[in-house]
Amino acid sequence: SNMERLYLAVNQLSGSLLPELGDLRKMELLRLNVNLFSGSIPSELGSLGRLRQLVLQGNQLSGSLPPELGKLSNMGLLSLSHNQLSGSLPPELGKL
């Protein structure tokens, strides 16, 4: 896919975040904030090497942060507030 930006903020989208989002290799900005997404953050998002912004705040995401997010070396903004995430921060995030 050639998609570089996906903005679906402030809707009532629900369900799980699909692991297939990790196939969007040219993605630079992914904004899915203020929806009703639930479940865990797919580790496959760590495959989005060009990603600069990942905004998932204001959903119902749960579980721990996947350490694979530490591979996102171009990340300038990671916004995950207002979810139900648990556990500790993976040390891999310190590499961002």
JSON list of C-alpha atoms in Angstrom, two decimals:
[
{"chain": "A", "resi": 1, "resn": "SER", "atom": "CA", "xyz": [0.00, 0.00, 0.00]},
{"chain": "A", "resi": 2, "resn": "ASN", "atom": "CA", "xyz": [1.12, 3.54, -0.69]},
{"chain": "A", "resi": 3, "resn": "MET", "atom": "CA", "xyz": [-0.88, 5.02, 2.20]},
{"chain": "A", "resi": 4, "resn": "GLU", "atom": "CA", "xyz": [1.21, 7.44, 4.26]},
{"chain": "A", "resi": 5, "resn": "ARG", "atom": "CA", "xyz": [-1.43, 9.01, 6.52]},
{"chain": "A", "resi": 6, "resn": "LEU", "atom": "CA", "xyz": [-4.56, 7.64, 8.13]},
{"chain": "A", "resi": 7, "resn": "TYR", "atom": "CA", "xyz": [-6.76, 9.96, 10.20]},
{"chain": "A", "resi": 8, "resn": "LEU", "atom": "CA", "xyz": [-9.86, 8.37, 11.71]},
{"chain": "A", "resi": 9, "resn": "ALA", "atom": "CA", "xyz": [-9.98, 10.36, 14.93]},
{"chain": "A", "resi": 10, "resn": "VAL", "atom": "CA", "xyz": [-13.11, 11.21, 16.91]},
{"chain": "A", "resi": 11, "resn": "ASN", "atom": "CA", "xyz": [-15.53, 8.66, 15.53]},
{"chain": "A", "resi": 12, "resn": "GLN", "atom": "CA", "xyz": [-17.22, 5.70, 17.13]},
{"chain": "A", "resi": 13, "resn": "LEU", "atom": "CA", "xyz": [-15.07, 3.03, 15.53]},
{"chain": "A", "resi": 14, "resn": "SER", "atom": "CA", "xyz": [-14.84, -0.11, 17.63]},
{"chain": "A", "resi": 15, "resn": "GLY", "atom": "CA", "xyz": [-13.26, -3.54, 17.69]},
{"chain": "A", "resi": 16, "resn": "SER", "atom": "CA", "xyz": [-9.64, -4.52, 17.79]},
{"chain": "A", "resi": 17, "resn": "LEU", "atom": "CA", "xyz": [-6.77, -2.81, 16.03]},
{"chain": "A", "resi": 18, "resn": "LEU", "atom": "CA", "xyz": [-5.91, -5.17, 13.20]},
{"chain": "A", "resi": 19, "resn": "PRO", "atom": "CA", "xyz": [-2.41, -6.66, 13.00]},
{"chain": "A", "resi": 20, "resn": "GLU", "atom": "CA", "xyz": [-2.60, -5.98, 9.25]},
{"chain": "A", "resi": 21, "resn": "LEU", "atom": "CA", "xyz": [-1.99, -2.29, 10.01]},
{"chain": "A", "resi": 22, "resn": "GLY", "atom": "CA", "xyz": [1.63, -3.40, 10.24]},
{"chain": "A", "resi": 23, "resn": "ASP", "atom": "CA", "xyz": [1.55, -4.11, 6.49]},
{"chain": "A", "resi": 24, "resn": "LEU", "atom": "CA", "xyz": [1.18, -0.40, 5.69]},
{"chain": "A", "resi": 25, "resn": "ARG", "atom": "CA", "xyz": [4.96, 0.03, 5.37]},
{"chain": "A", "resi": 26, "resn": "LYS", "atom": "CA", "xyz": [4.83, 3.61, 4.05]},
{"chain": "A", "resi": 27, "resn": "MET", "atom": "CA", "xyz": [2.65, 4.85, 6.92]},
{"chain": "A", "resi": 28, "resn": "GLU", "atom": "CA", "xyz": [4.02, 7.99, 8.56]},
{"chain": "A", "resi": 29, "resn": "LEU", "atom": "CA", "xyz": [1.04, 9.28, 10.54]},
{"chain": "A", "resi": 30, "resn": "LEU", "atom": "CA", "xyz": [-1.54, 7.01, 12.18]},
{"chain": "A", "resi": 31, "resn": "ARG", "atom": "CA", "xyz": [-4.22, 8.81, 14.18]},
{"chain": "A", "resi": 32, "resn": "LEU", "atom": "CA", "xyz": [-7.00, 6.65, 15.58]},
{"chain": "A", "resi": 33, "resn": "ASN", "atom": "CA", "xyz": [-7.62, 8.64, 18.74]},
{"chain": "A", "resi": 34, "resn": "VAL", "atom": "CA", "xyz": [-10.96, 9.13, 20.53]},
{"chain": "A", "resi": 35, "resn": "ASN", "atom": "CA", "xyz": [-12.74, 6.03, 19.28]},
{"chain": "A", "resi": 36, "resn": "LEU", "atom": "CA", "xyz": [-13.90, 2.83, 20.94]},
{"chain": "A", "resi": 37, "resn": "PHE", "atom": "CA", "xyz": [-11.05, 0.51, 19.96]},
{"chain": "A", "resi": 38, "resn": "SER", "atom": "CA", "xyz": [-10.37, -2.23, 22.50]},
{"chain": "A", "resi": 39, "resn": "GLY", "atom": "CA", "xyz": [-7.94, -5.07, 23.00]},
{"chain": "A", "resi": 40, "resn": "SER", "atom": "CA", "xyz": [-4.20, -4.86, 22.79]},
{"chain": "A", "resi": 41, "resn": "ILE", "atom": "CA", "xyz": [-1.91, -2.79, 20.61]},
{"chain": "A", "resi": 42, "resn": "PRO", "atom": "CA", "xyz": [-0.68, -5.12, 17.85]},
{"chain": "A", "resi": 43, "resn": "SER", "atom": "CA", "xyz": [3.05, -5.81, 17.96]},
{"chain": "A", "resi": 44, "resn": "GLU", "atom": "CA", "xyz": [2.98, -5.61, 14.15]},
{"chain": "A", "resi": 45, "resn": "LEU", "atom": "CA", "xyz": [2.88, -1.81, 14.42]},
{"chain": "A", "resi": 46, "resn": "GLY", "atom": "CA", "xyz": [6.58, -2.10, 15.20]},
{"chain": "A", "resi": 47, "resn": "SER", "atom": "CA", "xyz": [7.07, -2.90, 11.51]},
{"chain": "A", "resi": 48, "resn": "LEU", "atom": "CA", "xyz": [6.09, 0.62, 10.45]},
{"chain": "A", "resi": 49, "resn": "GLY", "atom": "CA", "xyz": [9.64, 1.92, 10.19]},
{"chain": "A", "resi": 50, "resn": "ARG", "atom": "CA", "xyz": [8.59, 5.25, 8.64]},
{"chain": "A", "resi": 51, "resn": "LEU", "atom": "CA", "xyz": [6.00, 6.02, 11.32]},
{"chain": "A", "resi": 52, "resn": "ARG", "atom": "CA", "xyz": [6.48, 9.46, 12.88]},
{"chain": "A", "resi": 53, "resn": "GLN", "atom": "CA", "xyz": [3.21, 9.79, 14.80]},
{"chain": "A", "resi": 54, "resn": "LEU", "atom": "CA", "xyz": [1.14, 7.11, 16.50]},
{"chain": "A", "resi": 55, "resn": "VAL", "atom": "CA", "xyz": [-1.88, 8.60, 18.24]},
{"chain": "A", "resi": 56, "resn": "LEU", "atom": "CA", "xyz": [-4.16, 6.09, 19.96]},
{"chain": "A", "resi": 57, "resn": "GLN", "atom": "CA", "xyz": [-5.28, 8.12, 22.97]},
{"chain": "A", "resi": 58, "resn": "GLY", "atom": "CA", "xyz": [-8.87, 8.06, 24.16]},
{"chain": "A", "resi": 59, "resn": "ASN", "atom": "CA", "xyz": [-9.78, 4.48, 23.31]},
{"chain": "A", "resi": 60, "resn": "GLN", "atom": "CA", "xyz": [-10.31, 1.38, 25.44]},
{"chain": "A", "resi": 61, "resn": "LEU", "atom": "CA", "xyz": [-7.02, -0.33, 24.66]},
{"chain": "A", "resi": 62, "resn": "SER", "atom": "CA", "xyz": [-5.72, -2.73, 27.30]},
{"chain": "A", "resi": 63, "resn": "GLY", "atom": "CA", "xyz": [-2.75, -4.93, 28.03]},
{"chain": "A", "resi": 64, "resn": "SER", "atom": "CA", "xyz": [0.90, -4.01, 27.96]},
{"chain": "A", "resi": 65, "resn": "LEU", "atom": "CA", "xyz": [2.82, -2.01, 25.39]},
{"chain": "A", "resi": 66, "resn": "PRO", "atom": "CA", "xyz": [4.50, -4.22, 22.81]},
{"chain": "A", "resi": 67, "resn": "PRO", "atom": "CA", "xyz": [8.30, -3.90, 22.98]},
{"chain": "A", "resi": 68, "resn": "GLU", "atom": "CA", "xyz": [8.30, -3.85, 19.16]},
{"chain": "A", "resi": 69, "resn": "LEU", "atom": "CA", "xyz": [7.25, -0.19, 19.34]},
{"chain": "A", "resi": 70, "resn": "GLY", "atom": "CA", "xyz": [10.89, 0.48, 20.29]},
{"chain": "A", "resi": 71, "resn": "LYS", "atom": "CA", "xyz": [11.84, -0.26, 16.67]},
{"chain": "A", "resi": 72, "resn": "LEU", "atom": "CA", "xyz": [10.08, 2.91, 15.49]},
{"chain": "A", "resi": 73, "resn": "SER", "atom": "CA", "xyz": [13.22, 5.03, 15.26]},
{"chain": "A", "resi": 74, "resn": "ASN", "atom": "CA", "xyz": [11.48, 7.86, 13.34]},
{"chain": "A", "resi": 75, "resn": "MET", "atom": "CA", "xyz": [8.80, 8.30, 16.02]},
{"chain": "A", "resi": 76, "resn": "GLY", "atom": "CA", "xyz": [8.30, 11.91, 17.05]},
{"chain": "A", "resi": 77, "resn": "LEU", "atom": "CA", "xyz": [4.92, 11.54, 18.79]},
{"chain": "A", "resi": 78, "resn": "LEU", "atom": "CA", "xyz": [3.57, 8.53, 20.66]},
{"chain": "A", "resi": 79, "resn": "SER", "atom": "CA", "xyz": [0.26, 9.33, 22.37]},
{"chain": "A", "resi": 80, "resn": "LEU", "atom": "CA", "xyz": [-1.43, 6.52, 24.29]},
{"chain": "A", "resi": 81, "resn": "SER", "atom": "CA", "xyz": [-3.14, 8.33, 27.18]},
{"chain": "A", "resi": 82, "resn": "HIS", "atom": "CA", "xyz": [-6.71, 7.69, 28.29]},
{"chain": "A", "resi": 83, "resn": "ASN", "atom": "CA", "xyz": [-6.73, 3.93, 27.71]},
{"chain": "A", "resi": 84, "resn": "GLN", "atom": "CA", "xyz": [-6.60, 0.99, 30.10]},
{"chain": "A", "resi": 85, "resn": "LEU", "atom": "CA", "xyz": [-3.01, -0.03, 29.43]},
{"chain": "A", "resi": 86, "resn": "SER", "atom": "CA", "xyz": [-1.16, -1.93, 32.15]},
{"chain": "A", "resi": 87, "resn": "GLY", "atom": "CA", "xyz": [2.25, -3.25, 33.02]},
{"chain": "A", "resi": 88, "resn": "SER", "atom": "CA", "xyz": [5.58, -1.51, 32.84]},
{"chain": "A", "resi": 89, "resn": "LEU", "atom": "CA", "xyz": [7.11, 0.44, 29.99]},
{"chain": "A", "resi": 90, "resn": "PRO", "atom": "CA", "xyz": [9.26, -1.80, 27.80]},
{"chain": "A", "resi": 91, "resn": "PRO", "atom": "CA", "xyz": [12.93, -0.77, 27.97]},
{"chain": "A", "resi": 92, "resn": "GLU", "atom": "CA", "xyz": [12.96, -0.75, 24.16]},
{"chain": "A", "resi": 93, "resn": "LEU", "atom": "CA", "xyz": [10.96, 2.50, 24.24]},
{"chain": "A", "resi": 94, "resn": "GLY", "atom": "CA", "xyz": [14.02, 4.19, 25.66]},
{"chain": "A", "resi": 95, "resn": "LYS", "atom": "CA", "xyz": [15.63, 3.86, 22.22]},
{"chain": "A", "resi": 96, "resn": "LEU", "atom": "CA", "xyz": [13.10, 6.22, 20.62]}
]
